[in-house]
Amino acid sequence: MKTLTVGLGDRAYDIHIGTGLLDRTGALIAAGARPSKAVVLTDDNVWALYGQRLETALGELPHETLVLPHGEQTKCAKQYARCLSFCAAQNLTRSDLIIAFGGGVIGDLAGFVAATYMRGVRFVQIPTTLLAQVDSSVGGKTAIDLPEGKNLVGAFWQPSLVIADTALLQTLPAREQAGGMAEVIKYGALFDESLFALLEAHPTWETATPLLDEIVYRCCDLKRQVVEQDERDNGARMLLNFGHTFGHAIEAHGRYTKYIHGEGVALGMVLAAKVGISQNLTPIGTDDRLESLCDSFGLPMADRFTADQLTAHLQLDKKRDGKALRLILLHRIGDGFIHTLSVDEAVALTEAICDGD
Ligand code: NAD
Ligand code: GLY
């Protein structure tokens, strides 16, 4: 097991990463805090696969579990209210604990429940998808969706512990494994060319599997540094949106059913690289390098879009600041930066790269 500490003063917390950590959950929690009881929030897929092991691992910690349906639709006001009522029914108090056991959907929902139940209780993240292990379980962004849009209601609320058992990732559907890899590729592209090169040398799930502990550790370490620098997303943390502006537009264009998040991010990273190249800000060939790596992990890189399919969504991008839009570009692989441009400029560039050839 390797451990990182997110240094946020009195809200600092550890991230434990390794194989087989699920079975040590009770001991790892007890090493940090001694809650008198816990509520476990999870989804049906995760519970069917790993519920019994978590039950055993929690040992003597009294707990009750609410099993929610899997999928993004669970990140909603109705399930949020259901979770709050469940916590109240268990007489959960502020000295107790919520355990988020699942992917990013459960982590975001359970985190928001923890942020708001009794004005805030501690919560432990046990992320079970690659996306959740390298991204959503770290950094304290919690949220639910509204019918009007994703993540529209939420809070910054840091977990008190993250336990990432990389062995759990082997049961993920192949598409979710690839989608998580898109986020890993994102970290390499933004911050660490040697991580990117490591993936290029092991460019499939099978060849990367022996490296998963190292990959998750390196991504969490990069995210840790970003969050320590900019917890509230006013500066450096925006870099983590590389690929996301176009990615969200692609997800929305696919009505959130055709593409999973990581697929949108992968396609979006290539489009962002093309924008950078068109502005002489990014070296020629960066788009091909990104596309080739994403392709080898099974991401749907052959898909193409017209500007019309993306620009309406770009204009709604929530990172817009008045008329400005912040697009994350690359000086080169391993060195991302924030590029501010007007929405009109972004639309023109999108037209040039999508419709221009
Ligand atoms: P998810 O939680 O829906 O999990 C994907 C699927 O995999 C689900 O069907 C789930 O039941 C299943 N699953 C989970 N673990 C499994 C395992 N070990 N074996 C087999 N199946 C398993 O999706 P996700 O991609 O983990 O998360 C997406 C969510 O994360 C979105 O709502 C997104 O907004 C959010 N997100 C949040 C942040 C943040 O910083 N808070 C960052 C990125 C994404
Ligand atoms: N996933 C982006 C962030 O945590 O800021």
CSV table of C-alpha atoms and ligand atoms in Angstrom, one decimal:
chain,number,residue,atom,x,y,z
A,1,MET,CA,0.0,0.0,0.0
A,2,LYS,CA,1.2,3.5,-0.8
A,3,THR,CA,-0.2,6.6,0.9
A,4,LEU,CA,-0.5,10.2,-0.2
A,5,THR,CA,-1.7,13.0,2.1
A,6,VAL,CA,-3.7,15.9,0.7
A,7,GLY,CA,-2.4,18.8,2.7
A,8,LEU,CA,-5.4,21.0,3.4
A,9,GLY,CA,-4.6,22.1,6.9
A,10,ASP,CA,-7.1,20.8,9.4
A,11,ARG,CA,-9.0,19.1,6.5
A,12,ALA,CA,-5.9,17.1,5.4
A,13,TYR,CA,-6.6,13.5,4.5
A,14,ASP,CA,-4.9,10.4,3.3
A,15,ILE,CA,-5.3,8.5,0.1
A,16,HIS,CA,-4.4,4.8,0.4
A,17,ILE,CA,-3.7,3.1,-2.9
A,18,GLY,CA,-3.0,-0.6,-3.4
A,19,THR,CA,-4.3,-4.1,-4.2
A,20,GLY,CA,-6.6,-5.8,-1.7
A,21,LEU,CA,-7.3,-2.7,0.4
A,22,LEU,CA,-11.0,-3.3,0.5
A,23,ASP,CA,-10.5,-6.1,2.9
A,24,ARG,CA,-8.6,-3.7,5.3
A,25,THR,CA,-11.3,-1.0,5.2
A,26,GLY,CA,-12.3,-1.4,8.9
A,27,ALA,CA,-8.7,-1.2,10.1
A,28,LEU,CA,-7.9,1.7,7.8
A,29,ILE,CA,-10.9,3.7,9.0
A,30,ALA,CA,-10.2,2.9,12.7
A,31,ALA,CA,-6.6,4.1,12.3
A,32,GLY,CA,-7.9,7.6,11.6
A,33,ALA,CA,-11.2,8.1,13.4
A,34,ARG,CA,-13.5,6.1,15.7
A,35,PRO,CA,-17.0,6.7,14.6
A,36,SER,CA,-19.7,5.0,16.6
A,37,LYS,CA,-21.6,4.0,13.4
A,38,ALA,CA,-21.6,4.4,9.6
A,39,VAL,CA,-24.0,4.6,6.7
A,40,VAL,CA,-22.7,3.0,3.5
A,41,LEU,CA,-24.1,4.4,0.3
A,42,THR,CA,-23.5,2.2,-2.8
A,43,ASP,CA,-25.0,1.1,-6.0
A,44,ASP,CA,-26.5,-2.3,-7.0
A,45,ASN,CA,-23.7,-3.4,-9.3
A,46,VAL,CA,-20.9,-2.6,-6.8
A,47,TRP,CA,-22.9,-4.1,-3.9
A,48,ALA,CA,-23.5,-7.4,-5.8
A,49,LEU,CA,-19.8,-7.7,-6.6
A,50,TYR,CA,-18.2,-6.5,-3.4
A,51,GLY,CA,-20.8,-5.9,-0.7
A,52,GLN,CA,-20.1,-9.1,1.2
A,53,ARG,CA,-16.4,-8.2,1.3
A,54,LEU,CA,-17.1,-4.7,2.6
A,55,GLU,CA,-19.4,-6.1,5.3
A,56,THR,CA,-16.7,-8.4,6.5
A,57,ALA,CA,-14.0,-5.7,6.3
A,58,LEU,CA,-16.1,-3.3,8.4
A,59,GLY,CA,-15.8,-5.8,11.2
A,60,GLU,CA,-17.2,-4.3,14.5
A,61,LEU,CA,-18.1,-0.9,13.1
A,62,PRO,CA,-22.0,-0.8,13.3
A,63,HIS,CA,-23.3,0.2,9.9
A,64,GLU,CA,-26.4,0.2,7.7
A,65,THR,CA,-26.3,0.2,3.9
A,66,LEU,CA,-28.5,1.9,1.3
A,67,VAL,CA,-28.1,0.3,-2.1
A,68,LEU,CA,-29.1,2.7,-4.9
A,69,PRO,CA,-29.6,2.0,-8.6
A,70,HIS,CA,-26.5,2.4,-10.7
A,71,GLY,CA,-26.1,5.1,-13.3
A,72,GLU,CA,-26.0,8.9,-13.6
A,73,GLN,CA,-29.8,9.2,-13.0
A,74,THR,CA,-29.1,8.3,-9.4
A,75,LYS,CA,-27.3,11.6,-8.9
A,76,CYS,CA,-30.6,13.4,-8.5
A,77,ALA,CA,-32.6,15.3,-5.9
A,78,LYS,CA,-34.9,12.4,-5.3
A,79,GLN,CA,-32.1,9.9,-4.4
A,80,TYR,CA,-30.4,12.7,-2.5
A,81,ALA,CA,-33.4,13.2,-0.3
A,82,ARG,CA,-33.7,9.4,0.1
A,83,CYS,CA,-30.1,9.2,1.3
A,84,LEU,CA,-30.7,12.1,3.8
A,85,SER,CA,-33.8,10.3,5.2
A,86,PHE,CA,-31.9,7.1,5.5
A,87,CYS,CA,-29.2,8.8,7.5
A,88,ALA,CA,-31.8,10.4,9.8
A,89,ALA,CA,-33.6,7.0,10.2
A,90,GLN,CA,-30.3,5.5,11.4
A,91,ASN,CA,-29.9,8.3,13.8
A,92,LEU,CA,-26.6,9.2,12.2
A,93,THR,CA,-24.9,12.0,14.1
A,94,ARG,CA,-22.1,14.5,13.3
A,95,SER,CA,-19.6,12.2,15.0
A,96,ASP,CA,-20.5,9.3,12.7
A,97,LEU,CA,-19.4,8.5,9.1
A,98,ILE,CA,-20.8,8.1,5.6
A,99,ILE,CA,-19.0,5.7,3.4
A,100,ALA,CA,-19.2,6.2,-0.4
A,101,PHE,CA,-18.7,2.8,-2.0
A,102,GLY,CA,-18.8,3.0,-5.8
A,103,GLY,CA,-17.9,5.1,-8.8
A,104,GLY,CA,-18.1,8.8,-9.4
A,105,VAL,CA,-21.9,8.8,-9.2
A,106,ILE,CA,-22.0,7.4,-5.7
A,107,GLY,CA,-19.0,9.5,-4.6
A,108,ASP,CA,-20.5,12.7,-5.8
A,109,LEU,CA,-24.0,11.9,-4.3
A,110,ALA,CA,-22.7,10.5,-1.0
A,111,GLY,CA,-20.3,13.5,-0.7
A,112,PHE,CA,-23.1,15.9,-1.1
A,113,VAL,CA,-25.1,14.1,1.4
A,114,ALA,CA,-22.1,14.2,3.8
A,115,ALA,CA,-21.6,17.9,3.1
A,116,THR,CA,-25.2,18.8,4.0
A,117,TYR,CA,-26.6,16.2,6.4
A,118,MET,CA,-26.6,17.9,9.8
A,119,ARG,CA,-24.5,20.7,8.2
A,120,GLY,CA,-21.7,18.3,7.5
A,121,VAL,CA,-20.5,14.8,8.6
A,122,ARG,CA,-17.2,13.0,7.8
A,123,PHE,CA,-17.2,10.7,4.8
A,124,VAL,CA,-14.8,8.1,3.4
A,125,GLN,CA,-14.5,7.5,-0.3
A,126,ILE,CA,-14.0,3.9,-1.5
A,127,PRO,CA,-13.8,4.5,-5.3
A,128,THR,CA,-14.5,1.5,-7.4
A,129,THR,CA,-14.0,2.9,-10.9
A,130,LEU,CA,-10.8,4.1,-12.5
A,131,LEU,CA,-12.3,7.5,-13.0
A,132,ALA,CA,-13.3,7.7,-9.4
A,133,GLN,CA,-9.9,6.5,-8.2
A,134,VAL,CA,-7.9,9.0,-10.2
A,135,ASP,CA,-10.2,11.9,-10.2
A,136,SER,CA,-13.6,12.2,-8.5
A,137,SER,CA,-12.8,10.7,-5.1
A,138,VAL,CA,-10.0,13.3,-4.5
A,139,GLY,CA,-10.5,17.0,-4.2
A,140,GLY,CA,-13.9,17.4,-2.5
A,141,LYS,CA,-16.1,18.3,-5.4
A,142,THR,CA,-19.6,16.9,-4.6
A,143,ALA,CA,-22.8,17.3,-6.5
A,144,ILE,CA,-26.1,16.1,-7.8
A,145,ASP,CA,-27.7,16.9,-11.2
A,146,LEU,CA,-30.8,18.8,-11.9
A,147,PRO,CA,-33.1,18.3,-14.9
A,148,GLU,CA,-31.6,21.5,-16.2
A,149,GLY,CA,-28.0,20.2,-16.2
A,150,LYS,CA,-25.3,18.1,-14.6
A,151,ASN,CA,-23.6,19.0,-11.3
A,152,LEU,CA,-25.7,22.1,-10.8
A,153,VAL,CA,-26.1,21.7,-7.1
A,154,GLY,CA,-23.2,20.8,-4.9
A,155,ALA,CA,-20.5,21.7,-2.4
A,156,PHE,CA,-16.8,21.5,-1.8
A,157,TRP,CA,-16.6,19.0,1.0
A,158,GLN,CA,-13.4,17.0,1.4
A,159,PRO,CA,-13.5,13.3,2.3
A,160,SER,CA,-11.7,12.3,5.5
A,161,LEU,CA,-10.1,9.3,3.9
A,162,VAL,CA,-9.8,7.7,0.4
A,163,ILE,CA,-9.2,4.0,0.0
A,164,ALA,CA,-8.4,3.0,-3.6
A,165,ASP,CA,-8.2,-0.8,-4.1
A,166,THR,CA,-7.0,-1.1,-7.7
A,167,ALA,CA,-7.9,-4.8,-7.8
A,168,LEU,CA,-11.6,-3.8,-8.0
A,169,LEU,CA,-11.0,-2.2,-11.4
A,170,GLN,CA,-10.7,-5.7,-13.1
A,171,THR,CA,-14.5,-6.2,-13.0
A,172,LEU,CA,-15.3,-2.9,-14.6
A,173,PRO,CA,-16.9,-3.2,-18.1
A,174,ALA,CA,-14.2,-2.7,-20.7
A,175,ARG,CA,-15.8,0.6,-21.8
A,176,GLU,CA,-15.5,2.0,-18.2
A,177,GLN,CA,-11.9,0.9,-18.1
A,178,ALA,CA,-11.2,2.8,-21.3
A,179,GLY,CA,-13.2,5.8,-20.1
A,180,GLY,CA,-11.1,5.9,-16.9
A,181,MET,CA,-7.9,5.7,-19.0
A,182,ALA,CA,-9.0,8.8,-20.8
A,183,GLU,CA,-8.7,10.7,-17.5
A,184,VAL,CA,-5.3,9.1,-16.9
A,185,ILE,CA,-4.1,10.2,-20.3
A,186,LYS,CA,-5.4,13.6,-19.4
A,187,TYR,CA,-3.0,13.8,-16.4
A,188,GLY,CA,-0.1,12.8,-18.5
A,189,ALA,CA,-1.0,15.3,-21.3
A,190,LEU,CA,-1.4,18.1,-18.8
A,191,PHE,CA,1.4,17.6,-16.3
A,192,ASP,CA,3.7,14.7,-16.9
A,193,GLU,CA,5.1,13.6,-20.2
A,194,SER,CA,6.8,10.6,-18.5
A,195,LEU,CA,3.4,9.3,-17.4
A,196,PHE,CA,2.1,9.8,-21.0
A,197,ALA,CA,5.1,7.9,-22.3
A,198,LEU,CA,4.6,5.1,-19.8
A,199,LEU,CA,1.0,4.7,-21.2
A,200,GLU,CA,2.4,4.7,-24.7
A,201,ALA,CA,4.7,1.9,-23.8
A,202,HIS,CA,1.7,-0.1,-22.2
A,203,PRO,CA,-1.1,1.0,-24.5
A,204,THR,CA,-3.9,-1.5,-23.6
A,205,TRP,CA,-5.8,-2.4,-20.5
A,206,GLU,CA,-4.0,-5.8,-20.3
A,207,THR,CA,-0.5,-4.3,-20.6
A,208,ALA,CA,-1.3,-1.4,-18.2
A,209,THR,CA,-2.9,-3.7,-15.6
A,210,PRO,CA,0.4,-4.5,-13.7
A,211,LEU,CA,1.0,-0.8,-13.5
A,212,LEU,CA,-2.4,0.2,-12.1
A,213,ASP,CA,-1.1,0.9,-8.6
A,214,GLU,CA,1.6,3.2,-10.0
A,215,ILE,CA,-0.8,4.9,-12.4
A,216,VAL,CA,-3.4,5.6,-9.8
A,217,TYR,CA,-0.8,6.8,-7.4
A,218,ARG,CA,0.8,9.2,-9.9
A,219,CYS,CA,-2.6,10.6,-11.0
A,220,CYS,CA,-3.7,11.1,-7.4
A,221,ASP,CA,-0.4,12.8,-6.6
A,222,LEU,CA,-0.9,15.2,-9.5
A,223,LYS,CA,-4.4,15.9,-8.5
A,224,ARG,CA,-3.3,16.4,-4.8
A,225,GLN,CA,-0.9,19.1,-5.9
A,226,VAL,CA,-3.6,20.9,-8.0
A,227,VAL,CA,-6.1,20.7,-5.2
A,228,GLU,CA,-3.6,21.9,-2.6
A,229,GLN,CA,-2.9,24.9,-4.8
A,230,ASP,CA,-6.5,25.7,-5.8
A,231,GLU,CA,-9.1,23.9,-3.7
A,232,ARG,CA,-12.0,26.1,-4.9
A,233,ASP,CA,-11.3,25.9,-8.6
A,234,ASN,CA,-10.4,29.5,-9.2
A,235,GLY,CA,-7.1,28.9,-11.0
A,236,ALA,CA,-4.9,25.9,-11.6
A,237,ARG,CA,-7.7,23.4,-10.9
A,238,MET,CA,-9.3,24.5,-14.1
A,239,LEU,CA,-6.5,22.7,-16.0
A,240,LEU,CA,-8.2,19.5,-15.0
A,241,ASN,CA,-10.9,20.4,-17.5
A,242,PHE,CA,-8.6,19.6,-20.4
A,243,GLY,CA,-10.8,17.9,-23.0
A,244,HIS,CA,-13.9,18.7,-21.0
A,245,THR,CA,-15.2,21.7,-22.8
A,246,PHE,CA,-15.5,19.8,-26.1
A,247,GLY,CA,-16.1,16.6,-24.2
A,248,HIS,CA,-19.2,18.0,-22.5
A,249,ALA,CA,-20.4,19.3,-25.8
A,250,ILE,CA,-19.9,15.8,-27.3
A,251,GLU,CA,-21.7,14.1,-24.3
A,252,ALA,CA,-24.6,16.5,-24.7
A,253,HIS,CA,-24.7,16.0,-28.4
A,254,GLY,CA,-25.0,12.3,-27.8
A,255,ARG,CA,-27.8,13.1,-25.3
A,256,TYR,CA,-25.7,11.6,-22.5
A,257,THR,CA,-26.5,8.1,-23.8
A,258,LYS,CA,-24.2,7.6,-26.8
A,259,TYR,CA,-20.9,8.6,-25.0
A,260,ILE,CA,-19.7,8.0,-21.5
A,261,HIS,CA,-17.8,10.8,-19.9
A,262,GLY,CA,-14.3,9.5,-20.6
A,263,GLU,CA,-15.1,9.0,-24.3
A,264,GLY,CA,-16.2,12.6,-24.5
A,265,VAL,CA,-13.0,13.7,-22.8
A,266,ALA,CA,-10.8,11.6,-25.1
A,267,LEU,CA,-12.5,13.1,-28.2
A,268,GLY,CA,-12.4,16.5,-26.6
A,269,MET,CA,-8.7,16.4,-25.8
A,270,VAL,CA,-7.9,15.7,-29.5
A,271,LEU,CA,-10.1,18.6,-30.6
A,272,ALA,CA,-8.4,20.9,-28.0
A,273,ALA,CA,-5.0,19.8,-29.4
A,274,LYS,CA,-6.2,20.7,-32.9
A,275,VAL,CA,-7.3,24.1,-31.7
A,276,GLY,CA,-3.9,24.7,-30.1
A,277,ILE,CA,-2.2,23.6,-33.3
A,278,SER,CA,-4.3,25.9,-35.4
A,279,GLN,CA,-3.2,28.8,-33.2
A,280,ASN,CA,0.5,27.8,-33.3
A,281,LEU,CA,0.3,27.2,-29.5
A,282,THR,CA,0.6,23.5,-29.6
A,283,PRO,CA,3.2,21.5,-31.6
A,284,ILE,CA,2.0,19.8,-34.8
A,285,GLY,CA,1.4,16.1,-34.2
A,286,THR,CA,0.2,16.5,-30.6
A,287,ASP,CA,-3.3,15.6,-31.8
A,288,ASP,CA,-2.1,12.5,-33.5
A,289,ARG,CA,-0.2,11.4,-30.4
A,290,LEU,CA,-3.2,11.8,-28.2
A,291,GLU,CA,-5.5,10.2,-30.7
A,292,SER,CA,-3.3,7.2,-31.2
A,293,LEU,CA,-3.0,6.5,-27.4
A,294,CYS,CA,-6.7,6.9,-26.8
A,295,ASP,CA,-7.4,4.7,-29.8
A,296,SER,CA,-5.2,1.9,-28.5
A,297,PHE,CA,-7.1,1.9,-25.2
A,298,GLY,CA,-10.3,1.4,-27.1
A,299,LEU,CA,-11.8,4.9,-27.0
A,300,PRO,CA,-14.0,5.8,-30.0
A,301,MET,CA,-11.6,8.0,-31.8
A,302,ALA,CA,-13.0,7.5,-35.3
A,303,ASP,CA,-16.1,9.6,-34.5
A,304,ARG,CA,-16.3,13.0,-36.1
A,305,PHE,CA,-18.5,16.0,-35.4
A,306,THR,CA,-19.7,19.1,-37.3
A,307,ALA,CA,-19.3,22.4,-35.6
A,308,ASP,CA,-23.1,22.8,-35.5
A,309,GLN,CA,-23.2,19.7,-33.3
A,310,LEU,CA,-20.9,21.2,-30.7
A,311,THR,CA,-21.1,25.0,-30.7
A,312,ALA,CA,-24.5,25.4,-29.1
A,313,HIS,CA,-23.2,23.4,-26.1
A,314,LEU,CA,-20.0,25.4,-26.1
A,315,GLN,CA,-22.0,28.5,-25.5
A,316,LEU,CA,-23.5,27.0,-22.5
A,317,ASP,CA,-20.2,25.9,-21.1
A,318,LYS,CA,-20.3,26.5,-17.4
A,319,LYS,CA,-16.7,27.6,-17.3
A,320,ARG,CA,-17.7,30.8,-19.2
A,321,ASP,CA,-17.0,34.0,-17.4
A,322,GLY,CA,-19.3,36.6,-18.9
A,323,LYS,CA,-18.4,36.4,-22.6
A,324,ALA,CA,-15.0,34.7,-22.0
A,325,LEU,CA,-14.5,30.9,-22.2
A,326,ARG,CA,-11.5,29.2,-20.7
A,327,LEU,CA,-10.2,26.4,-22.9
A,328,ILE,CA,-7.4,24.2,-21.7
A,329,LEU,CA,-4.6,23.8,-24.3
A,330,LEU,CA,-1.2,22.2,-24.3
A,331,HIS,CA,2.2,24.0,-24.8
A,332,ARG,CA,3.3,20.4,-25.4
A,333,ILE,CA,2.5,16.9,-24.0
A,334,GLY,CA,3.1,17.3,-20.2
A,335,ASP,CA,2.5,21.1,-20.1
A,336,GLY,CA,-1.1,22.4,-20.1
A,337,PHE,CA,-2.3,26.0,-19.8
A,338,ILE,CA,-5.5,28.0,-19.6
A,339,HIS,CA,-6.3,29.9,-22.7
A,340,THR,CA,-9.0,32.5,-22.4
A,341,LEU,CA,-11.0,33.4,-25.5
A,342,SER,CA,-14.3,34.8,-26.4
A,343,VAL,CA,-17.2,32.5,-27.2
A,344,ASP,CA,-17.3,33.9,-30.7
A,345,GLU,CA,-13.6,33.0,-31.2
A,346,ALA,CA,-14.2,29.5,-29.8
A,347,VAL,CA,-17.1,29.0,-32.2
A,348,ALA,CA,-14.9,30.2,-35.1
A,349,LEU,CA,-12.1,27.9,-34.1
A,350,THR,CA,-14.5,25.0,-33.7
A,351,GLU,CA,-15.9,25.6,-37.2
A,352,ALA,CA,-12.3,25.7,-38.6
A,353,ILE,CA,-11.2,22.4,-37.1
A,354,CYS,CA,-14.5,20.5,-37.5
A,355,ASP,CA,-15.7,21.8,-40.9
A,356,GLY,CA,-12.4,23.0,-42.4
A,357,ASP,CA,-11.2,19.7,-43.8
B,1,NAD,P1,-20.4,5.4,-12.3
B,1,NAD,O1,-20.3,5.7,-10.9
B,1,NAD,O2,-21.8,5.5,-12.9
B,1,NAD,O3,-19.8,3.9,-12.5
B,1,NAD,C1,-19.9,3.4,-13.9
B,1,NAD,C2,-20.5,2.0,-13.9
B,1,NAD,O4,-19.6,1.1,-13.3
B,1,NAD,C3,-21.8,1.9,-13.0
B,1,NAD,O5,-22.7,1.1,-13.7
B,1,NAD,C4,-21.3,1.2,-11.7
B,1,NAD,O6,-22.3,0.4,-11.1
B,1,NAD,C5,-20.2,0.3,-12.3
B,1,NAD,N1,-19.1,-0.1,-11.4
B,1,NAD,C6,-18.5,0.7,-10.5
B,1,NAD,N2,-17.5,0.1,-10.0
B,1,NAD,C7,-17.4,-1.2,-10.5
B,1,NAD,C8,-16.6,-2.3,-10.4
B,1,NAD,N3,-15.5,-2.2,-9.6
B,1,NAD,N4,-16.8,-3.4,-11.2
B,1,NAD,C9,-17.9,-3.4,-12.0
B,1,NAD,N5,-18.7,-2.4,-12.2
B,1,NAD,C10,-18.5,-1.3,-11.4
B,1,NAD,O7,-19.5,6.3,-13.2
B,1,NAD,P2,-18.0,7.0,-13.0
B,1,NAD,O8,-17.5,7.1,-14.4
B,1,NAD,O9,-17.2,6.3,-12.0
B,1,NAD,O10,-18.4,8.4,-12.5
B,1,NAD,C11,-19.1,9.3,-13.3
B,1,NAD,C12,-19.5,10.5,-12.4
B,1,NAD,O11,-18.4,11.1,-11.8
B,1,NAD,C13,-20.3,11.6,-13.1
B,1,NAD,O12,-21.5,11.8,-12.5
B,1,NAD,C14,-19.3,12.7,-13.1
B,1,NAD,O13,-20.0,14.0,-13.1
B,1,NAD,C15,-18.6,12.5,-11.8
B,1,NAD,N6,-17.3,13.1,-11.7
B,1,NAD,C16,-17.0,13.8,-10.6
B,1,NAD,C17,-15.8,14.4,-10.4
B,1,NAD,C18,-15.5,15.2,-9.2
B,1,NAD,O14,-14.4,15.8,-9.1
B,1,NAD,N7,-16.3,15.1,-8.2
B,1,NAD,C19,-14.8,14.3,-11.4
B,1,NAD,C20,-15.1,13.5,-12.6
B,1,NAD,C21,-16.4,12.9,-12.7
B,2,GLY,N1,-12.5,16.7,-11.9
B,2,GLY,C1,-12.2,18.1,-11.9
B,2,GLY,C2,-11.9,18.6,-10.5
B,2,GLY,O1,-11.8,17.9,-9.6
B,2,GLY,O2,-11.6,19.8,-10.5
